[in-house]
Tab-separated table of C-alpha atoms in Angstrom:
chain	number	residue	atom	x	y	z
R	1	UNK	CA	112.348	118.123	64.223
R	2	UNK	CA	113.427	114.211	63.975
R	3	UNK	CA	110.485	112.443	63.469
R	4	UNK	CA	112.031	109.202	64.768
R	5	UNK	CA	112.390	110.537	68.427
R	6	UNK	CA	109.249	109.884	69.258
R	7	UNK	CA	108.758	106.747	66.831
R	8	UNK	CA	109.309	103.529	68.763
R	9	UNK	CA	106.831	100.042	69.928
R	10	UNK	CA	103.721	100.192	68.832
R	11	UNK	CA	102.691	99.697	72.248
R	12	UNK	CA	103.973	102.750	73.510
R	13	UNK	CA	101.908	104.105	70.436
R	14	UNK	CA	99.014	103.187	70.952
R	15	UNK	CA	98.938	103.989	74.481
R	16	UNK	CA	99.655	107.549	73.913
R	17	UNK	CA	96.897	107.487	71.167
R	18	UNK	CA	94.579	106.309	73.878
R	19	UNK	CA	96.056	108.711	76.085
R	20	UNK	CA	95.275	111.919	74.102
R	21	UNK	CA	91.705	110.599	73.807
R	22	UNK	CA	91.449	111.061	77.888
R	23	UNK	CA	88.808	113.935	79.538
R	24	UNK	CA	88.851	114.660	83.120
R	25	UNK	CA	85.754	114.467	84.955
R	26	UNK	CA	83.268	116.810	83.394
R	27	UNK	CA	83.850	118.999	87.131
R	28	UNK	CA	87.457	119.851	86.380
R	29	UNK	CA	88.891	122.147	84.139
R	30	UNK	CA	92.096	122.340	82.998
R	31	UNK	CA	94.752	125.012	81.825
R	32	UNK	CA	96.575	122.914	79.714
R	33	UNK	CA	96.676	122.257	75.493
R	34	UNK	CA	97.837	119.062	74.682
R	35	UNK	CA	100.065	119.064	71.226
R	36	UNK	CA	101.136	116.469	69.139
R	37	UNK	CA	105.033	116.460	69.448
R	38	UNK	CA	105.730	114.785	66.137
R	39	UNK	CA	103.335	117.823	64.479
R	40	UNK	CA	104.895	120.383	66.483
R	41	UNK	CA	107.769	120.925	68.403
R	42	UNK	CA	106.645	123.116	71.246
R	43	UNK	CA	103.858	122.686	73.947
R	44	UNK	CA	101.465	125.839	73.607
R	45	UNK	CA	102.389	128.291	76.038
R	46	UNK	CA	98.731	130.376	75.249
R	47	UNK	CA	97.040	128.486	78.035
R	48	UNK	CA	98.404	130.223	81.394
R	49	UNK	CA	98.165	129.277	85.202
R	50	UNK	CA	95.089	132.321	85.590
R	51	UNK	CA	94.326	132.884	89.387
R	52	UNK	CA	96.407	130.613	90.843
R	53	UNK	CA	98.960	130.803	93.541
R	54	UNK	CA	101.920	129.420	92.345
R	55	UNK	CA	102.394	128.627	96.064
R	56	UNK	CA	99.311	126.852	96.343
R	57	UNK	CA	99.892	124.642	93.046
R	58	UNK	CA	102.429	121.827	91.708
R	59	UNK	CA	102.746	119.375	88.976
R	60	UNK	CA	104.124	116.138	88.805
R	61	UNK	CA	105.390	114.393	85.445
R	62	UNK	CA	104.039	110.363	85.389
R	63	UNK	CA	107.088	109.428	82.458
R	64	UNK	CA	105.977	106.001	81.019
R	65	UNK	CA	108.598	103.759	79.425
R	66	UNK	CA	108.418	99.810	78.090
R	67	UNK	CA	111.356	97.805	80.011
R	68	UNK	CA	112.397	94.771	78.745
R	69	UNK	CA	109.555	92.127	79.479
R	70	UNK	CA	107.654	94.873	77.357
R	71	UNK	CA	105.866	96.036	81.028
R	72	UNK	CA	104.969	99.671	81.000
R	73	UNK	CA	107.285	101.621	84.022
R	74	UNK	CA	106.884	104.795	85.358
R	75	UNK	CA	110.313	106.833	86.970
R	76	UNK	CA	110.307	107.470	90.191
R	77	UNK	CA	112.623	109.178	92.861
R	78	UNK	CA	113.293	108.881	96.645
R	79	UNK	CA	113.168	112.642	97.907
R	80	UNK	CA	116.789	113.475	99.959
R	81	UNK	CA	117.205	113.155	103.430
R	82	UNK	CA	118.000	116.762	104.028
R	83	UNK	CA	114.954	118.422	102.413
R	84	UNK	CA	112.791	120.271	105.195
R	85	UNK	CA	109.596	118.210	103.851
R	86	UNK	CA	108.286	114.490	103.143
R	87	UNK	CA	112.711	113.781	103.521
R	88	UNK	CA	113.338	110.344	102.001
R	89	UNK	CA	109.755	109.342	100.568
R	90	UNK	CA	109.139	108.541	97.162
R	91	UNK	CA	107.387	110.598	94.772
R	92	UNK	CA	106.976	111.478	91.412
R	93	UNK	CA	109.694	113.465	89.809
R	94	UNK	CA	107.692	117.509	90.400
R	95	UNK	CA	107.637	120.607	92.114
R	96	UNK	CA	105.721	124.067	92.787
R	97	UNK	CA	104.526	126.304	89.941
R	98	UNK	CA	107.103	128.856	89.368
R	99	UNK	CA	107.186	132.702	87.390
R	100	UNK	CA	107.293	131.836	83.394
R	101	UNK	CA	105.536	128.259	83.561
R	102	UNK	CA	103.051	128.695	81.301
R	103	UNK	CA	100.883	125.813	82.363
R	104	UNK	CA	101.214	122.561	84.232
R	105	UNK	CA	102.979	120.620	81.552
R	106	UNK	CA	105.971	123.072	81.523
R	107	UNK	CA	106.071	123.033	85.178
R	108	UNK	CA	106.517	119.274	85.020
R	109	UNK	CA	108.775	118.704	82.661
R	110	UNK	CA	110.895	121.922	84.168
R	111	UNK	CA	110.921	119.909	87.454
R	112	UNK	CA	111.885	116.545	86.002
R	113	UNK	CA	114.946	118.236	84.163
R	114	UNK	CA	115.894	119.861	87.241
R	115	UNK	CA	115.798	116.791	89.312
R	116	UNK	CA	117.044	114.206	87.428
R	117	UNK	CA	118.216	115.512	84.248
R	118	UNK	CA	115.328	114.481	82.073
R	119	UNK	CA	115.483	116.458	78.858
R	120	UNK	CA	112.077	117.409	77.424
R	121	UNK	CA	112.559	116.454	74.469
R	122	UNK	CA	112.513	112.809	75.235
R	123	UNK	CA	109.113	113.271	76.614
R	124	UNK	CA	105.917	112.925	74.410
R	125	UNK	CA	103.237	114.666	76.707
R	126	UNK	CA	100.456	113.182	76.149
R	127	UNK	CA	97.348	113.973	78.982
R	128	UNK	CA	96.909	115.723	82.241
R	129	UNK	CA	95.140	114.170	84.887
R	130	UNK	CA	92.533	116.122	87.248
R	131	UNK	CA	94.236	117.416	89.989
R	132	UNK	CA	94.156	116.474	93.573
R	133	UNK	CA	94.239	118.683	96.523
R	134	UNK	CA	96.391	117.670	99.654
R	135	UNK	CA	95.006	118.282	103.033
R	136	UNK	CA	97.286	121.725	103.423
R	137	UNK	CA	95.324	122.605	100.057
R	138	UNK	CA	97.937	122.326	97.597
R	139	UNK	CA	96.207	121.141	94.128
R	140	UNK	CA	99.056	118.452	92.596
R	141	UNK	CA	98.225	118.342	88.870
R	142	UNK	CA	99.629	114.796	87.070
R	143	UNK	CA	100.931	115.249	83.396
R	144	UNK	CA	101.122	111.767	81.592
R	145	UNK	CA	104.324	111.582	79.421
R	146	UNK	CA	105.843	108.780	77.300
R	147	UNK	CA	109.451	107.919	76.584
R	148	UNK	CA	109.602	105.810	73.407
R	149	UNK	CA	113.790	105.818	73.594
R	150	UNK	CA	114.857	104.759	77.348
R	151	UNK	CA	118.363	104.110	76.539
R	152	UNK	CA	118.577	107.354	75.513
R	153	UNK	CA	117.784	109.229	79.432
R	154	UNK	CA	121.172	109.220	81.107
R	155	UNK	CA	119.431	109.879	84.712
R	156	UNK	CA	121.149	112.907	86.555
R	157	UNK	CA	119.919	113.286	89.984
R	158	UNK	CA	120.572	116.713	91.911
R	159	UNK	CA	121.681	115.426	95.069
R	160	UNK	CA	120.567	118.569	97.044
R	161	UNK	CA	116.817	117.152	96.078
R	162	UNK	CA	116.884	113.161	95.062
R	163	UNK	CA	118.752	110.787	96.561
R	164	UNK	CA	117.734	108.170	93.566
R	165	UNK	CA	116.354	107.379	90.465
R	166	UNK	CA	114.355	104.098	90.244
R	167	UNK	CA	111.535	102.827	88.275
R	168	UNK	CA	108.293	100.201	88.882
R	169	UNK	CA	105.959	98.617	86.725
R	170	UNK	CA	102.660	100.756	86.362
R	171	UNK	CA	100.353	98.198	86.561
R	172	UNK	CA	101.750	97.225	90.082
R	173	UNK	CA	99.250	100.129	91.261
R	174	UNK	CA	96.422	97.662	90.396
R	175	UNK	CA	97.025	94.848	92.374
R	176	UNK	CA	96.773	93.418	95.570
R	177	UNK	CA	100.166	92.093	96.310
R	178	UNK	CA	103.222	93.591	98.700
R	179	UNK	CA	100.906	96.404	99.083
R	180	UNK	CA	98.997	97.014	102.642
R	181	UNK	CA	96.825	100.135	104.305
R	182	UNK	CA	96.519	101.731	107.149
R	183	UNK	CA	92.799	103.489	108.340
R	184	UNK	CA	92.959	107.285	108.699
R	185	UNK	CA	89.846	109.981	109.399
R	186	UNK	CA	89.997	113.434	108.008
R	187	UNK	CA	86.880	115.605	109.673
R	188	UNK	CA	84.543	112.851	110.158
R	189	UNK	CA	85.504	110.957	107.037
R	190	UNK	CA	87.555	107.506	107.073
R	191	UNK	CA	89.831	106.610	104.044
R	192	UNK	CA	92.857	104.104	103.365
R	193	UNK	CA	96.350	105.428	102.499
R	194	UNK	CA	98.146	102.695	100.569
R	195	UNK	CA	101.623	101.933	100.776
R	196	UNK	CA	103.470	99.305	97.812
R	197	UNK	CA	106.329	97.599	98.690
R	198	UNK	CA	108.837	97.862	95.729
R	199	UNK	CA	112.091	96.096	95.364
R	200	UNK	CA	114.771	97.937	92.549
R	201	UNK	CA	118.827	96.600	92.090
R	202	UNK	CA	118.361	95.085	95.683
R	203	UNK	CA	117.284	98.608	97.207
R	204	UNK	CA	113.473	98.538	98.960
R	205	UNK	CA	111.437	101.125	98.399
R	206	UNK	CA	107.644	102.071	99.850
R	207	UNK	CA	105.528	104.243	97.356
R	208	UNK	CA	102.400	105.420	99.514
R	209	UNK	CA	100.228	108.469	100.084
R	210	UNK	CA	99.594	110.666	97.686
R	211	UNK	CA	101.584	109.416	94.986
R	212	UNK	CA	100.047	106.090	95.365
R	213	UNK	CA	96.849	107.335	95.125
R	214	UNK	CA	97.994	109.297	91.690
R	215	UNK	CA	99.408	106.210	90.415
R	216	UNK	CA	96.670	104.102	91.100
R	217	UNK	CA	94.345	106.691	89.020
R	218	UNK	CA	97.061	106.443	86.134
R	219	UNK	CA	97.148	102.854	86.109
R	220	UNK	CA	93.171	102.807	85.962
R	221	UNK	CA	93.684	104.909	83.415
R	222	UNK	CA	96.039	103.097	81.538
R	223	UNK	CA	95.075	99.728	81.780
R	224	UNK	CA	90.935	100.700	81.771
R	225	UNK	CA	90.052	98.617	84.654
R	226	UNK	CA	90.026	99.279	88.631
R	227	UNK	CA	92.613	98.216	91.250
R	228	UNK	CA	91.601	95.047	92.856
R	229	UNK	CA	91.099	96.458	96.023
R	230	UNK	CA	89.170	98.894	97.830
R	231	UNK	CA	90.436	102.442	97.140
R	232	UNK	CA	88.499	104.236	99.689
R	233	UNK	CA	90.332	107.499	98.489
R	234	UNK	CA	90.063	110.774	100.939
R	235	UNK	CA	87.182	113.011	99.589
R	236	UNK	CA	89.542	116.191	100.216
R	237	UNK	CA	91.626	114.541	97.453
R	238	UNK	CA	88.912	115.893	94.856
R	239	UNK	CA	88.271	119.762	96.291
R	240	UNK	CA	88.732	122.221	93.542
R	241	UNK	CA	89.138	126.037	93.235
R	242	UNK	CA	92.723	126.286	93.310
């Protein structure tokens, strides 16, 4: 394997090193070995998706990059028009467990090279995230990559799913500006949806929902502090069991 491709800043490193060092909550449990890419060259396929309904689960891939202030970004799509659901929203480059994914991380990184022509290879995996469980019970599992060479991802969007490729600074996620909420109530229970207002090569864009509320966990994450405003997350976010 080339030992340079996943060489690169040493921020990048040691975020991924602080990365691997990540546990879920002590309440979730997780399918999915972690592997050093630079020690070996293939994710484990030994851990498999066991009693789950590939219908009922997806993964998304959260690809981190350093752009050229040195900011950490994360790619991002804008779904097509034509698709029968969430049409034109942004989201996280993902999809639906299918036959022969072995776990979540193969799932994501199968979806990213389907949708925009991410190779694998480029991607250092380096932590899933504890899933969260949409109100139609779906459980969306993030998987944490980093992309030490950017220049080297010619993006390669399939038009029948993205209508295009853009990325946003991570840390964005954590702060209170072009970002507002709107009050919802799920059985009882009131929670905040969040929508940010993101500008790319004169092109507006509104990341909100769930994949807001996924980045605002990875940019906790990431940066080790909390957003600096009230999350007020929906509880049926965290349901488990699937």
């Amino acid at each position: 394997m080339d030992r340079n491709k996943f060489e690169g800043s040493q921020k990048l490193n040691n975020l991924a090193e602080q990365l691997r060092l990540y546990k879920p909550p002590t309440n979730y449990s997780t399918n999915n070995k972690i592997t050093n890419p630079i020690e070996d060259d293939k994710i484990s396929n030994a851990s498999q998706h066991e009693n789950v309904k590939s219908n009922n689960r997806a993964a998304v891939l959260i690809c981190l990059f350093e752009g050229i202030d040195g900011d950490v970004r994360v790619i991002l799509t804008k779904r097509s028009s034509t698709l029968s659901s969430h049409s034109g929203e942004v989201a996280l480059p993902g999809g639906k467990v299918e036959e022969g994914d072995a776990n979540d991380i193969e799932t994501a990184l199968r979806e990213a090279k389907e949708e925009i022509g991410l190779d694998p290879s480029l991607v250092n995996v380096v932590t899933v995230l504890e899933s969260f469980t949409t109100k139609r019970g779906i459980s969306v599992v993030p998987v944490i990559g980093i992309m030490q060479d950017r220049y080297a991802f010619k993006p390669d969007a399939n038009t029948a799913e993205v209508e295009e490729i853009f990325d946003a600074p991570l840390e964005m996620f954590l702060k209170d500006e072009n970002r507002r909420e709107v009050e919802l109530e799920w059985m009882g229970e009131k929670y905040a949806l969040h929508f940010f207002d993101h500008n790319s090569e004169n092109k507006k864009f509104v990341i909100w929902a769930l994949t807001a509320g996924i980045l605002i966990r990875a940019a906790s994450i990431v940066y080790q502090r909390l957003p600096a405003f009230q999350e007020r997350r929906p509880s049926f976010w965290n349901r488990s069991g699937l």
